[in-house]
Coordinates of C-alpha atoms in Angstrom, one line a residue:
M32 CA 0.1 0.2 -0.4
A33 CA 1.0 3.2 -0.4
N34 CA -1.0 5.2 1.3
P35 CA 0.6 6.2 4.7
Q36 CA -2.6 6.8 6.1
A37 CA -4.9 3.4 4.5
R38 CA -1.9 1.3 5.2
A39 CA -2.5 3.0 8.7
S40 CA -6.3 2.8 9.2
V41 CA -5.8 -0.7 7.7
L42 CA -3.4 -2.2 10.6
A43 CA -5.4 -0.6 13.3
G44 CA -8.5 -3.3 12.5
V45 CA -5.7 -6.2 12.5
S46 CA -4.4 -7.2 15.6
Y47 CA -3.3 -10.4 17.3
A48 CA -4.3 -12.6 19.5
E49 CA -2.3 -12.6 23.0
Q50 CA -2.9 -16.2 23.1
Y51 CA -3.4 -19.5 21.8
P52 CA -4.6 -23.4 22.7
A53 CA -1.8 -25.0 23.2
I54 CA -3.5 -28.3 22.0
A55 CA -5.1 -29.0 18.2
A56 CA -6.2 -32.3 18.0
L57 CA -5.9 -35.1 20.8
M58 CA -7.1 -38.5 19.0
E59 CA -7.5 -42.9 20.7
G60 CA -4.7 -44.8 19.7
P61 CA -4.7 -48.6 20.1
G62 CA -5.3 -50.2 23.5
G63 CA -6.4 -46.9 25.0
L64 CA -3.7 -44.8 24.2
L65 CA -4.6 -41.3 24.1
W66 CA -2.6 -39.2 21.7
V67 CA -2.0 -35.9 21.1
Q68 CA -1.1 -33.4 18.8
R69 CA 0.8 -29.5 19.9
V70 CA 0.3 -26.1 17.8
R71 CA 3.9 -25.2 16.8
P72 CA 5.7 -22.8 18.8
A73 CA 5.6 -20.1 16.3
S74 CA 9.9 -20.6 15.9
Q75 CA 8.4 -22.6 14.3
F76 CA 6.8 -20.8 11.9
A77 CA 7.7 -19.1 8.3
P78 CA 8.1 -15.8 8.2
G79 CA 4.2 -15.2 7.1
E80 CA 3.0 -18.1 8.1
A81 CA 1.6 -17.2 10.5
L82 CA -2.5 -16.0 11.2
P83 CA -4.1 -13.3 12.9
L84 CA -5.6 -15.0 15.9
S85 CA -7.8 -13.0 17.3
V86 CA -10.3 -13.8 14.3
T87 CA -13.2 -15.7 16.0
L88 CA -12.8 -19.3 16.5
Q89 CA -15.0 -19.7 13.9
F90 CA -12.5 -19.1 11.4
Y91 CA -9.6 -20.6 13.1
S92 CA -8.0 -24.0 12.5
A93 CA -5.7 -25.6 14.1
G94 CA -5.0 -27.9 11.3
M95 CA -3.6 -25.0 10.5
I96 CA -0.8 -24.2 12.8
A97 CA -0.3 -28.2 13.8
S98 CA 2.7 -29.4 14.8
T99 CA 3.1 -32.4 12.7
T100 CA 4.6 -34.5 15.8
W101 CA 1.7 -36.5 18.2
H102 CA 2.9 -37.1 22.2
V103 CA 1.4 -40.6 23.1
F104 CA -0.4 -41.3 26.2
G105 CA -0.6 -45.2 27.6
T106 CA -3.8 -45.6 29.3
D107 CA -1.7 -44.1 32.7
A108 CA -1.6 -41.3 31.6
R109 CA 2.6 -41.8 31.3
Y110 CA 4.0 -40.5 28.1
L111 CA 5.9 -43.2 25.9
G112 CA 6.9 -41.1 23.1
E113 CA 5.9 -38.6 20.1
I114 CA 5.3 -40.1 16.3
E115 CA 6.5 -37.9 13.3
L116 CA 3.7 -37.8 10.8
P117 CA 4.0 -36.0 7.7
P118 CA 3.5 -32.6 6.5
R119 CA -0.4 -31.3 5.2
F120 CA -1.8 -34.5 6.6
K121 CA -4.8 -34.3 9.9
A122 CA -4.9 -38.5 11.1
M123 CA -8.3 -39.2 12.1
R124 CA -8.4 -42.6 12.8
V125 CA -6.1 -45.2 14.6
V126 CA -6.4 -49.4 13.3
G127 CA -3.6 -51.0 15.0
D128 CA 0.1 -49.7 13.4
R129 CA -2.3 -48.1 10.8
V130 CA -3.3 -44.1 10.5
Y131 CA -6.0 -43.7 9.0
G132 CA -6.6 -39.2 7.9
V133 CA -6.3 -36.9 4.6
A134 CA -2.9 -35.6 3.4
T135 CA -3.4 -31.9 1.4
D136 CA -1.2 -31.7 -2.1
E137 CA 0.2 -28.2 -2.8
L138 CA -2.8 -27.3 -4.9
D139 CA -5.2 -27.9 -1.8
V140 CA -6.1 -31.2 -3.3
Q141 CA -7.0 -33.4 -0.9
Y142 CA -6.9 -37.3 -0.5
V143 CA -7.2 -40.3 1.9
V144 CA -4.5 -41.7 3.0
R145 CA -3.6 -44.9 5.3
L146 CA 0.2 -44.6 6.4
R147 CA 1.8 -47.0 8.9
V148 CA 3.1 -46.9 11.6
V149 CA 6.5 -48.7 12.1
G150 CA 8.8 -48.1 15.0

């Protein structure tokens, strides 16, 4: 924007949240395990990627800022480790050693995907 007054006016209407959620998603794994997907820390966002999260939650999508790392907890709430899933993949269900979900390519085309967890 070339006009400084117009720029100031636009920037005055934009605000950013002071806080954002720590957890993006929860999912039940095999045997009652709990999978927890955290939100990426701000330091992991590419320049210009961070979203103005002060917009109402109706526009907020945790998947847009979610980490690719899922933390796994046992039925006794003990931390067991972590699983790394591909970027642009939304895990939806775990059955045995398979993770089912939706992958989105660079053109925002979605695909149903089944991944095998190996450890």
